[in-house]
Tab-separated table of C-alpha atoms in Angstrom:
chain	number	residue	atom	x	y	z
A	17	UNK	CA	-41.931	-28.759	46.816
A	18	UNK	CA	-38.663	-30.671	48.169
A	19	UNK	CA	-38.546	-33.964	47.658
A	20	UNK	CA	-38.597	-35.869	51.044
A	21	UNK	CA	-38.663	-39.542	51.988
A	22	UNK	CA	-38.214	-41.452	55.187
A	23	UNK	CA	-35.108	-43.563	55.760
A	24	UNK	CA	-33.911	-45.028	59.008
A	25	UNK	CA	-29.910	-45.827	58.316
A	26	UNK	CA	-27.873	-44.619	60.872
A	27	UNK	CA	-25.466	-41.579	60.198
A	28	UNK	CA	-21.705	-42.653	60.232
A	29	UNK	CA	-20.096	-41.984	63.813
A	30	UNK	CA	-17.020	-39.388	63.027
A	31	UNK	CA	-14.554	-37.833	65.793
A	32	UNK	CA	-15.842	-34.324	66.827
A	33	UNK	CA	-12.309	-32.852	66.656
A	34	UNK	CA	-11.793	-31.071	63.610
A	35	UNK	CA	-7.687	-31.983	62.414
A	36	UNK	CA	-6.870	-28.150	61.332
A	37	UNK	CA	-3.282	-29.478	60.153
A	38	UNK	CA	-3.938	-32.183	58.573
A	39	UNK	CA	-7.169	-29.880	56.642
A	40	UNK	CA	-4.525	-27.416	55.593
A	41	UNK	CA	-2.307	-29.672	54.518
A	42	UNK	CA	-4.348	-31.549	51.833
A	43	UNK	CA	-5.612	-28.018	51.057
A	44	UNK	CA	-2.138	-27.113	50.282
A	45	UNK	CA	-2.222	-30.681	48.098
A	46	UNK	CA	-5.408	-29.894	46.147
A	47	UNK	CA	-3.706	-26.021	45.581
A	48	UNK	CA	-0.708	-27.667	43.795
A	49	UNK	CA	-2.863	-30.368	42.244
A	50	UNK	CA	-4.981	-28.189	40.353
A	51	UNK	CA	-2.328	-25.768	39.409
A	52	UNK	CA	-0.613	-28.721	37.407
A	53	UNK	CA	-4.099	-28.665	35.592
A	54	UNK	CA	-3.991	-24.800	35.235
A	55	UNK	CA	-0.961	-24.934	33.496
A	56	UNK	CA	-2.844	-26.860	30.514
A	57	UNK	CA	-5.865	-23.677	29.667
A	58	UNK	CA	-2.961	-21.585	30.802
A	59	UNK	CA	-1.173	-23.163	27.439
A	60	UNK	CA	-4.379	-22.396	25.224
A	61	UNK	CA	-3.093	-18.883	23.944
A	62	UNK	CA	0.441	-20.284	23.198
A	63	UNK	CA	-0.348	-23.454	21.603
A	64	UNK	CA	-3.088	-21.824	19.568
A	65	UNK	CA	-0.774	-19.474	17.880
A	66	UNK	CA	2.495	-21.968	18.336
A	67	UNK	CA	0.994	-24.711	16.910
A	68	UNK	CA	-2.103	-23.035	14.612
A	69	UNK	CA	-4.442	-25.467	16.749
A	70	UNK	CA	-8.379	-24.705	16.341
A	71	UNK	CA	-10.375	-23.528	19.042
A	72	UNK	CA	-12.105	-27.379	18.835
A	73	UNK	CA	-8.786	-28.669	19.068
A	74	UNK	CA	-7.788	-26.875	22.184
A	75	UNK	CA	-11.217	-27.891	23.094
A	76	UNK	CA	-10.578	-31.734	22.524
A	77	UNK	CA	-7.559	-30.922	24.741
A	78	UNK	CA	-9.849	-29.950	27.637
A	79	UNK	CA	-11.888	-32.605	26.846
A	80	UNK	CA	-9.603	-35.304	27.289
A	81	UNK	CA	-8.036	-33.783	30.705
A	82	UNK	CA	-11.345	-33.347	32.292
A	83	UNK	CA	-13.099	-36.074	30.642
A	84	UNK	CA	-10.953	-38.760	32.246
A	85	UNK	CA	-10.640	-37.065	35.474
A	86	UNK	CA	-14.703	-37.079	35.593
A	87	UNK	CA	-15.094	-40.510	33.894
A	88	UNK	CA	-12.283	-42.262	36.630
A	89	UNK	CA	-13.267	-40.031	39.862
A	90	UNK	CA	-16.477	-42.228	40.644
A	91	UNK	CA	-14.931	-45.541	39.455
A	92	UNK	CA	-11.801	-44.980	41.911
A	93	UNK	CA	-14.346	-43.496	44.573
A	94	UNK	CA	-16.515	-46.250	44.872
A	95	UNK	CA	-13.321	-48.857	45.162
A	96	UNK	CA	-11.791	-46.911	47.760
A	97	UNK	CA	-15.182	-46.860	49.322
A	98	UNK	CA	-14.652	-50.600	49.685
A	99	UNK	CA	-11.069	-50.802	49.902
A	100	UNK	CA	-9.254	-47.426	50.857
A	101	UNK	CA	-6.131	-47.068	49.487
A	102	UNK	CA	-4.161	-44.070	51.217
A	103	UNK	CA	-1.029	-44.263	49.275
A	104	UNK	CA	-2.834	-43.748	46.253
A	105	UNK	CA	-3.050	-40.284	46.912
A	106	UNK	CA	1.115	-39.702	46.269
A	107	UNK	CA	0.863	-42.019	43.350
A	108	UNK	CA	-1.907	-40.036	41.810
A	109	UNK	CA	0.324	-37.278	41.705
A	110	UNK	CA	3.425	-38.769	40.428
A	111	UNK	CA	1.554	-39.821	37.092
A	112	UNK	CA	0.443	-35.730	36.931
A	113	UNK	CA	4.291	-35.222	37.374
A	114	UNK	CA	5.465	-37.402	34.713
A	115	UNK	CA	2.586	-36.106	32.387
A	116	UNK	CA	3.756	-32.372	33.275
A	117	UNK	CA	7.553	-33.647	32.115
A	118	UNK	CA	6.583	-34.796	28.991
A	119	UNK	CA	3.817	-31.783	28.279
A	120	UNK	CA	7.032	-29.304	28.066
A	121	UNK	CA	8.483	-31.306	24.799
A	122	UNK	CA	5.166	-32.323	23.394
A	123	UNK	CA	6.076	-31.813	19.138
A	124	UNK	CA	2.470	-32.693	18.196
A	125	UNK	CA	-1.143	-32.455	18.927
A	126	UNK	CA	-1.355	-36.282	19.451
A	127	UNK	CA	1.256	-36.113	22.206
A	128	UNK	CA	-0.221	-33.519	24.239
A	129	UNK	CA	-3.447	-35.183	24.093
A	130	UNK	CA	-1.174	-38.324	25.855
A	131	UNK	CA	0.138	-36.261	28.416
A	132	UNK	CA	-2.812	-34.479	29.438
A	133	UNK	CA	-4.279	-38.234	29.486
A	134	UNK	CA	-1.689	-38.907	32.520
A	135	UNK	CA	-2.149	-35.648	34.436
A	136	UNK	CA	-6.141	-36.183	34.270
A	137	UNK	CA	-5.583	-39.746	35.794
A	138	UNK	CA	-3.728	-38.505	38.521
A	139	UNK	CA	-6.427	-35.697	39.052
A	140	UNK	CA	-9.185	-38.997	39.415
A	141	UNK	CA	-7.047	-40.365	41.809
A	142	UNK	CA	-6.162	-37.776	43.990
A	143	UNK	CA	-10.077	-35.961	44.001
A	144	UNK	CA	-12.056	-38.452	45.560
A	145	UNK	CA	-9.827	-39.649	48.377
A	146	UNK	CA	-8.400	-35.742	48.779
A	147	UNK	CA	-12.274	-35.161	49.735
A	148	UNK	CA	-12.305	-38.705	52.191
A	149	UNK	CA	-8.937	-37.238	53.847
A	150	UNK	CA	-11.346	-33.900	54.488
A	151	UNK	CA	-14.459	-35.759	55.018
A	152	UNK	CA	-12.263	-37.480	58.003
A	153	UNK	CA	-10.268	-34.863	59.326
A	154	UNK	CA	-13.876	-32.571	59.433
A	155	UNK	CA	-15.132	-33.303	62.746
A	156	UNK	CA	-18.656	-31.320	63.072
A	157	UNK	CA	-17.414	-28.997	60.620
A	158	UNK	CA	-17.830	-30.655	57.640
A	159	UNK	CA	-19.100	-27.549	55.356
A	160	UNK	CA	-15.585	-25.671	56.556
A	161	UNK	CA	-13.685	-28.536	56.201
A	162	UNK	CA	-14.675	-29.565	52.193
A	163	UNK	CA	-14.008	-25.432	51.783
A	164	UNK	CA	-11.071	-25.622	52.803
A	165	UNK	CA	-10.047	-28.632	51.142
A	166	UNK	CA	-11.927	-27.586	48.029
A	167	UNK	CA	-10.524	-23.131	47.798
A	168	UNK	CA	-7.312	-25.205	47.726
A	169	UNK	CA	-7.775	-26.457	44.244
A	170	UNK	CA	-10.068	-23.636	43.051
A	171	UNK	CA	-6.755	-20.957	44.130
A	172	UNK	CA	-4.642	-23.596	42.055
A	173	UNK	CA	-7.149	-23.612	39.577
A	174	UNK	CA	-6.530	-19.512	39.760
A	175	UNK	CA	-3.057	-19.468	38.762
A	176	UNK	CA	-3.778	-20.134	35.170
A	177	UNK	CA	-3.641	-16.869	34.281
A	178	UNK	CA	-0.449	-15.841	36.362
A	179	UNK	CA	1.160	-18.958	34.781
A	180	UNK	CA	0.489	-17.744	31.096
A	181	UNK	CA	1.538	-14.198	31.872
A	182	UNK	CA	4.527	-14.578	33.929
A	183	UNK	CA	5.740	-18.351	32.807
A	184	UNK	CA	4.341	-19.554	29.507
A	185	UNK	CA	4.721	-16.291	28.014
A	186	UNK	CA	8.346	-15.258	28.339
A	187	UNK	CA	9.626	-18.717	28.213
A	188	UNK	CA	6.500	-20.880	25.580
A	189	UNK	CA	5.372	-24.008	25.993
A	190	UNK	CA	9.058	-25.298	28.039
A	191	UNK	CA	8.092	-22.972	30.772
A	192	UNK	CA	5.929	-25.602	31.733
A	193	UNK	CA	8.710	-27.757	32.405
A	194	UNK	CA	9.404	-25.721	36.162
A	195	UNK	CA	5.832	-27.523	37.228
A	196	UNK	CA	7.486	-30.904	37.910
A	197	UNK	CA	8.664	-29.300	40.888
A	198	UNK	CA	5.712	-28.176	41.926
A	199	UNK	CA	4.269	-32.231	41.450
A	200	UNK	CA	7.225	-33.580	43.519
A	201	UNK	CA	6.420	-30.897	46.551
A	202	UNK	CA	2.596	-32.420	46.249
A	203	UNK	CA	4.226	-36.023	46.380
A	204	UNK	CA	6.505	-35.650	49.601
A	205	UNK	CA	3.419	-34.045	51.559
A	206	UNK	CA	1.166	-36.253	50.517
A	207	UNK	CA	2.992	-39.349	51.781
A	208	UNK	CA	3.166	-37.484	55.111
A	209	UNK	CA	-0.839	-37.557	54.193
A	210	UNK	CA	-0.722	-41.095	53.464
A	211	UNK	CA	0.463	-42.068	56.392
A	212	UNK	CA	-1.790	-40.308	58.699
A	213	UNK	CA	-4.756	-41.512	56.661
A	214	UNK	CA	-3.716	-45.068	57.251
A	215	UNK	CA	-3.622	-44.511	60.652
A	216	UNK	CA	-6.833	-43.137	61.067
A	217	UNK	CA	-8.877	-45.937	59.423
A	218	UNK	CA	-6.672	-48.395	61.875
A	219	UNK	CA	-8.695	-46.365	64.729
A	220	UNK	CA	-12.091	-46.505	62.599
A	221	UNK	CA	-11.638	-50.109	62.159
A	222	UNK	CA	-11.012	-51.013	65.310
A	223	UNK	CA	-14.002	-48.193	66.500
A	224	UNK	CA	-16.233	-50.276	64.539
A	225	UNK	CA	-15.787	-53.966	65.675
A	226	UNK	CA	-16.674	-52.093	69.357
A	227	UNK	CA	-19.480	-50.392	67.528
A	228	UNK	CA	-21.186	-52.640	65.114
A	229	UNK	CA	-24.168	-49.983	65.160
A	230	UNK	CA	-21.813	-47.249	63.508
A	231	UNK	CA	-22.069	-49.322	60.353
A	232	UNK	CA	-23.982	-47.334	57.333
A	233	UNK	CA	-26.151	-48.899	54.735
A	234	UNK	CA	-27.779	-46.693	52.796
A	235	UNK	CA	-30.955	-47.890	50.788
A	236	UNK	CA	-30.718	-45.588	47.222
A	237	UNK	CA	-34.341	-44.594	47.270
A	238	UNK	CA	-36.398	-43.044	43.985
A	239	UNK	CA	-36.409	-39.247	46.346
A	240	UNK	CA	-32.567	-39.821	46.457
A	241	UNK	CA	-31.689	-40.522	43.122
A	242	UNK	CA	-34.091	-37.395	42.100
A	243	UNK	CA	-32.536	-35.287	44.411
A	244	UNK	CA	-29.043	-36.552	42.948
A	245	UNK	CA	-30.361	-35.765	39.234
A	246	UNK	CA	-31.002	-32.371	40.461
A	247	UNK	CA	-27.715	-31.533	41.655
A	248	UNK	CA	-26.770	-32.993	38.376
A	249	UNK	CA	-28.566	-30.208	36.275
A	250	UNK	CA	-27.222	-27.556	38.890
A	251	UNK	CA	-23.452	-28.680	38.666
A	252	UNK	CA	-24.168	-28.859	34.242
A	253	UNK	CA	-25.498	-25.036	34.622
A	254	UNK	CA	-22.075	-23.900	36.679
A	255	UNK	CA	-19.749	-26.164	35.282
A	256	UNK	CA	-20.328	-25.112	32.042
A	257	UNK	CA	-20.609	-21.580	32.555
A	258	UNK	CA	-16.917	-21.900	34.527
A	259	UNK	CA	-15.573	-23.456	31.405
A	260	UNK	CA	-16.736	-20.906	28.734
A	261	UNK	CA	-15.074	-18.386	31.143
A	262	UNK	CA	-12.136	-20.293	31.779
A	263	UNK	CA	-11.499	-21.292	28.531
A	264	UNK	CA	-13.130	-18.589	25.948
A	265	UNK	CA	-13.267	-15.432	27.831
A	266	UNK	CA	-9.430	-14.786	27.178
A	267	UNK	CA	-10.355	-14.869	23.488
A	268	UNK	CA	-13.470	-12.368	23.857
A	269	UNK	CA	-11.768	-10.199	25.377
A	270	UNK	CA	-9.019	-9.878	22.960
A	271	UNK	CA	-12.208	-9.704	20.650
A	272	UNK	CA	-13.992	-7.278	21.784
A	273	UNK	CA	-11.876	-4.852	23.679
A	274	UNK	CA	-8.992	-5.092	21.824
A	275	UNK	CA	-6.499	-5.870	25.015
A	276	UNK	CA	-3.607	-8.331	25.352
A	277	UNK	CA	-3.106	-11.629	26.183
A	278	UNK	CA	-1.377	-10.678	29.801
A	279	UNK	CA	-4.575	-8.125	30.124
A	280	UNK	CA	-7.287	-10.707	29.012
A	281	UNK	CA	-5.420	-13.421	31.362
A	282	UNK	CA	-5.751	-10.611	34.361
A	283	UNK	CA	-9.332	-10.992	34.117
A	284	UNK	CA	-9.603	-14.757	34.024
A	285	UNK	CA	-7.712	-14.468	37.459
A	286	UNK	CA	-10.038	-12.017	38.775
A	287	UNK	CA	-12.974	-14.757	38.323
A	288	UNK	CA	-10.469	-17.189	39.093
A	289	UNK	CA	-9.537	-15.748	42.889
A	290	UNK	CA	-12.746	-14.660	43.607
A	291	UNK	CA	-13.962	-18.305	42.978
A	292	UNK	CA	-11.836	-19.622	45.598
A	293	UNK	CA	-13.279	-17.141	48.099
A	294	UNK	CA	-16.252	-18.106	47.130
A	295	UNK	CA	-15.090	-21.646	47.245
A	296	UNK	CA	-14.257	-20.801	51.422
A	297	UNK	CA	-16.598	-18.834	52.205
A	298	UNK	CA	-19.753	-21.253	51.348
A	299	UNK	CA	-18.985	-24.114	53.200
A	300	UNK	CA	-18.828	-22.037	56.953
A	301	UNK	CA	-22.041	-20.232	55.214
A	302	UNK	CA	-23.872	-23.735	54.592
A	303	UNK	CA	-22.882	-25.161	58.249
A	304	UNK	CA	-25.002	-21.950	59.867
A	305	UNK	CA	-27.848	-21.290	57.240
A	306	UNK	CA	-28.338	-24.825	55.618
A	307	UNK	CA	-26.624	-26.253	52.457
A	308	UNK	CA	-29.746	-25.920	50.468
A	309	UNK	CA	-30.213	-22.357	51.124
A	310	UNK	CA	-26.465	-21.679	49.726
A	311	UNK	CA	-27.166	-23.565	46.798
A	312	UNK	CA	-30.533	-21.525	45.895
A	313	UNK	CA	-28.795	-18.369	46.936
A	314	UNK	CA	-25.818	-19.043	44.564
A	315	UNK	CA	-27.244	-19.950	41.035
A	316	UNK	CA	-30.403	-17.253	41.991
A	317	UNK	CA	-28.221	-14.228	42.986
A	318	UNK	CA	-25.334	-14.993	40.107
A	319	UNK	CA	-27.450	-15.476	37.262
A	320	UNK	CA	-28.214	-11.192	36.515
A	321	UNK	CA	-24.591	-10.860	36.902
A	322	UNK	CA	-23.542	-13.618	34.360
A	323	UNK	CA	-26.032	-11.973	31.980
A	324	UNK	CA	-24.762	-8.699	31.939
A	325	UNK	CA	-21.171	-9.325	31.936
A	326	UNK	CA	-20.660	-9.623	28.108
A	327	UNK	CA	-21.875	-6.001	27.497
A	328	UNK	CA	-19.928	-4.502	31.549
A	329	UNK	CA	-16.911	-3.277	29.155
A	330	UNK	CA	-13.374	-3.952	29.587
A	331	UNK	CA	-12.860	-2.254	33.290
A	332	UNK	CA	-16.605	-2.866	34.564
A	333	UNK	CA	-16.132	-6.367	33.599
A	334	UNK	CA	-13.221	-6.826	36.718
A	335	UNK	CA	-15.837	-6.234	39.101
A	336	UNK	CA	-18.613	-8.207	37.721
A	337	UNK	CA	-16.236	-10.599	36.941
A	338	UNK	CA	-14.786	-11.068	40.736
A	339	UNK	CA	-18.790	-10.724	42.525
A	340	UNK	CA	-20.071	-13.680	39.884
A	341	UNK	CA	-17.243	-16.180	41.050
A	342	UNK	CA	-17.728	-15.591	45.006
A	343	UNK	CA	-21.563	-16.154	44.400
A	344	UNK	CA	-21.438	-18.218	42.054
A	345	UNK	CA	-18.461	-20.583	43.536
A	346	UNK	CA	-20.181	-20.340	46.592
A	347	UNK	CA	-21.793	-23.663	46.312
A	348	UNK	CA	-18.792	-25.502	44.706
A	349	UNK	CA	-18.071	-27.266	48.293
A	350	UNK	CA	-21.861	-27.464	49.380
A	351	UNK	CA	-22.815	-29.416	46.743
A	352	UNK	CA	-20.021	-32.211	47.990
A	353	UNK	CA	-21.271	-31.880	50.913
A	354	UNK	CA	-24.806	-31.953	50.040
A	355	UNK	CA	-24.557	-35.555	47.986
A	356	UNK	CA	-21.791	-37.018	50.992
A	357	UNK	CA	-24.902	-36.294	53.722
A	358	UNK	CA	-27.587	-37.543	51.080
A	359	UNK	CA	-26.199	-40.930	51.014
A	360	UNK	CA	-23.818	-41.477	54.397
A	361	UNK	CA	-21.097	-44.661	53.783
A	362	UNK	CA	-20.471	-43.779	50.549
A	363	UNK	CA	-17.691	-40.944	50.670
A	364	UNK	CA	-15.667	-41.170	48.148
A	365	UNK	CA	-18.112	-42.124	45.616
A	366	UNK	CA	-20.055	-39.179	46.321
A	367	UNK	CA	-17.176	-36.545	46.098
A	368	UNK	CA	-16.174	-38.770	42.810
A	369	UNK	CA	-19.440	-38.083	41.996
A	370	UNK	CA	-20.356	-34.513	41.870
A	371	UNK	CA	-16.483	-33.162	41.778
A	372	UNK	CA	-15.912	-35.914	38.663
A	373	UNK	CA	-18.958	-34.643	37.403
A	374	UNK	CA	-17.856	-31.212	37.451
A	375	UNK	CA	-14.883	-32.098	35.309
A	376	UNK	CA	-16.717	-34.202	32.990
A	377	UNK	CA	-19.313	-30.778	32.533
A	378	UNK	CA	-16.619	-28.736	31.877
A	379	UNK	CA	-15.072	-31.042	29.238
A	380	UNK	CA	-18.027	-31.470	27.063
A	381	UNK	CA	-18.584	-27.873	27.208
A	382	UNK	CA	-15.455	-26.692	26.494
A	383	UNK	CA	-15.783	-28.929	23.289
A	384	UNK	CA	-18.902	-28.110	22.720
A	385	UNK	CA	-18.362	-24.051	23.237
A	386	UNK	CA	-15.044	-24.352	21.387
A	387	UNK	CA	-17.619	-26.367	18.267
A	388	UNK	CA	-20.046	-23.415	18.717
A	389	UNK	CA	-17.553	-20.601	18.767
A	390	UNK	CA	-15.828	-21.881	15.366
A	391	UNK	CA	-19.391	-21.896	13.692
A	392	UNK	CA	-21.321	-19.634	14.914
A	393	UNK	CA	-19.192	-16.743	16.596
A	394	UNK	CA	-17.544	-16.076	19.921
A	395	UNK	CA	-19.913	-12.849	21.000
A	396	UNK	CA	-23.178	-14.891	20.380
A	397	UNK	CA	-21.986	-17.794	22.015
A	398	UNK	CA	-20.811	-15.961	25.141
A	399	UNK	CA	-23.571	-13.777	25.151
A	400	UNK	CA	-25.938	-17.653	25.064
A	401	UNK	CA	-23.813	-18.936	27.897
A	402	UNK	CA	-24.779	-15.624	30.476
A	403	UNK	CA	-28.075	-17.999	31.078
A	404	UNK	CA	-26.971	-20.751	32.431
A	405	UNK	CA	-27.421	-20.266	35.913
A	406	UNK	CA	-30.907	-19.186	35.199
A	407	UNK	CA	-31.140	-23.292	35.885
A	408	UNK	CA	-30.385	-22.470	39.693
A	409	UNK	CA	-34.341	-22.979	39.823
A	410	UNK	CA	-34.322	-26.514	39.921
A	411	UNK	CA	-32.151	-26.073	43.370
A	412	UNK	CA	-35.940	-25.334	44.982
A	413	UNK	CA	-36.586	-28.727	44.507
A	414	UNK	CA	-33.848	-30.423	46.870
A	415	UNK	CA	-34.749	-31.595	49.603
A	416	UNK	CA	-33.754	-29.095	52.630
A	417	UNK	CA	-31.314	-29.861	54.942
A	418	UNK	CA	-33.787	-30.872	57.845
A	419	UNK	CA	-35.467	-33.646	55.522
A	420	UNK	CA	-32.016	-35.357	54.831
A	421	UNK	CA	-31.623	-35.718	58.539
A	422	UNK	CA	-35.147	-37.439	59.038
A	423	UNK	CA	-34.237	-39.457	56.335
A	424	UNK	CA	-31.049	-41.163	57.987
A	425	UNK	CA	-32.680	-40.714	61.859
C-alpha cells in the first residue's frame, strides 16, 4: 500500500508558459557539464595502464569526483533555496575548467585526486540550481522540462566513450587538455543564463509581495520522509548498477570477449545514448501516465534485461545493452521530479537531493565494485550486480501521484 498523508500547504504558483529557449539552453549547459566529468571514466583505461593504477584506485578516483558532487549538491541546494545565487551557475563551471587544465599534466595519483576535487565542486554547484533554472522555465510541463534539462547531462555523460576512443587514445592523458574549451563555451552561456535567472526571481519577488498566499511551507511529515527513504533505495539500486557499467563493463568486456579498448568503449556508449533517450523520453511519459507509474515500470521491466546481459555475448550485448538504459534511465528525471512535488518550496534542495544522491551512489559503488572486483573477480561481481534493479519493488510503496496532490490541496 502507498503511503498517503494529508497536508494542506499550498502548491507554489509558477508561470504556465513553458521558456523552450531558455530549457534548451541549460540543456546544452548540463550536456557540456557532464562531458567535463566523462572525460575522467573516459581516462580509466589510460591511466590504468599509464600509470599501473589499481582498479580501487581508479575507484577512489570516482569516489572523490562523485562523492563531493553528492556530499555539496544538497548543502548548496538548500542555501540557494534561501538565498538564490544565479551567478553561481558560471562560477561552478569555471572551477570544472581550471580542474580540467590541471587534469591534462597531473604526474601523480595525488594530483588527479586534486583536480577531480575541483571539477566535482563545480558539478555541486551547477546541479542543483541547473534543475531550479528548469524547475522555473517548466511551466505545466515540468516532467518535459527536468528531461530535457536532465538527457542534457546524461548525452554528456555519453561521450565518455567517444572521448577515450577518438581523444584520449591517440593523444593520452593531454588530450584532455582540448576540454577547457569545452568549460569556457559552458561559462559564456551560462552567464547569458545567469542573467535571465536573476530576472525572473525579480518578477517572483515582486509576484509574491502581491500574493502573500503563493508562499510554500511545507511541514516534513513521517509519510514524507518514508516516501523520500524509498526513492533513496530506488536511486542506490540504479545508481549503482550505472556505475558498475560505466566504470567496469569496459574491463569485462575486454575479459570476456577478448575485444579492444575502442570496441569495449563502443558498448559503454550504446548504454550511454540510450540512457539519455531514456533520460527524454520519461519525463513527457510521467506528465501523461503519472510519475509513479514510470518509476515502477522502469526498475520492473529493466531488471530481466540487466540479468541476462553478462551471458548476451559480445554482439547480443549492443542490444540489450541500448533497451536496459532507455528503461532503465527512464526514471532518472521522474524521480527529480517526484521529490520537487513531494515537498513544494524546497527546489533546489530536492534536485540536490536525489541528483547529489545519485552521484554519491555511484561513488561508493564504484569503490566498492572496484574493492570487489580486485578480490573476488570481475565475472562474479558483474554477474552479482545484474540484480539490482530487482529493488524496483519498493517503488510500489510511493505514494501515487494523486495522493501527493491531496497532500499539498
Amino acid at each position: 500500500m502507498a503511503i498517503a498523508a494529508p497536508l494542506k500547504e499550498k502548491p507554489v504558483q509558477r508561470p504556465e508558459t513553458t521558456m523552450y529557449s531558455i530549457l534548451l539552453i541549460i540543456g546544452i549547459c548540463h550536456l557540456l557539464n557532464d562531458s567535463l566529468q566523462a572525460v575522467i571514466p573516459a581516462m580509466f583505461p589510460i591511466l590504468e595502464r599509464s600509470m599501473s593504477l589499481t582498479f580501487t584506485q581508479l575507484g577512489i578516483i570516482a569516489f572523490t569526483l562523485n562523492m563531493v558532487s553528492s556530499v555539496m549538491q544538497p548543502v548548496i541546494g538548500w542555501y540557494t533555496d534561501k538565498r538564490p545565487m544565479p551567478y553561481a551557475l558560471p562560477l561552478g563551471l569555471t572551477s570544472s575548467m581550471l580542474g580540467i587544465l590541471g587534469l591534462a599534466f597531473a604526474p601523480s595519483f595525488l594530483t588527479i585526486l586534486c583536480c577531480v576535487f575541483f571539477i566535482g565542486l563545480g558539478s555541486a554547484v551547477f546541479h542543483p540550481e541547473g534543475s531550479r533554472v528548469a524547475y522555473m522555465a517548466a511551466g505545466n510541463k515540468r516532467g518535459l522540462a527536468q528531461s530535457i534539462y536532465q538527457v542534457g547531462g546524461n548525452t554528456g555523460q555519453a561521450m565518455a566513450p567517444l572521448i577515450t576512443a577518438l581523444i584520449l587514445v591517440p593523444l593520452g592523458q593531454f588530450g584532455s587538455v582540448w576540454f577547457t574549451l569545452v568549460a569556457a563555451i559552458a561559462v559564456l552561456f551560462l552567464i547569458y543564463i545567469a542573467k535571465w535567472y536573476k530576472d525572473r526571481l525579480i518578477h517572483l519577488r515582486a509576484a509574491s509581495k502581491k500574493s502573500p498566499a503563493a508562499a510554500v511551507q511545507t511541514v516534513i511529515t513521517k509519510p514524507i520522509i518514508l516516501a523520500l527513504i524509498m526513492i533513496i533505495f530506488l536511486i542506490f539500486a540504479r545508481s549503482w548498477y550505472v556505475s558498475a557499467i560505466g566504470n567496469f563493463y569496459t574491463f569485462y568486456a575486454m575479459n570476456a570477449y577478448h575485444v579492444s579498448i575502442q570496441q569495449a568503449q563502443s558498448s559503454i556508449f550504446v548504454f550511454l545514448f540510450f540512457g539519455a533517450v531514456g533520460t527524454f523520453l520519461g519525463g513527457p511519459l510521467a506528465d501523461r501516465f503519472g510519475k509513479r507509474n514510470v518509476i515502477i515500470v522502469s526498475m520492473m521491466a529493466s531488471a530481466p534485461l540487466t540479468i541476462f546481459l553478462p551471458f548476451a555475448g559480445p554482439v547480443i550485448a549492443y542490444g540489450v545493452l541500448a533497451l536496459i538504459g532507455v528503461v532503465l534511465m527512464s526514471s532518472f528525471s521522474v524521480t527529480v521530479v517526484y521529490a520537487q512535488e513531494l515537498v513544494p518550496g524546497k527546489i533546489g534542495t530536492m534536485s540536490g537531493l536525489t541528483v547529489g544522491l545519485a552521484f554519491g551512489m555511484g561513488a561508493i559503488g564504484a569503490v566498492a565494485l572496484g574493492a570487489l572486483i580486485d578480490s573476488a573477480g570481475l565475472t562474479p561481481t558483474m554477474t552479482a550486480v545484474a540484480f539490482l534493479p530487482v529493488l524496483g519493488l519498493l517503488a510500489f510503496v510511493l505514494p501515487s501521484d494523486k495522493t501527493l496532490k491531496e497532500w499539498h490541496s
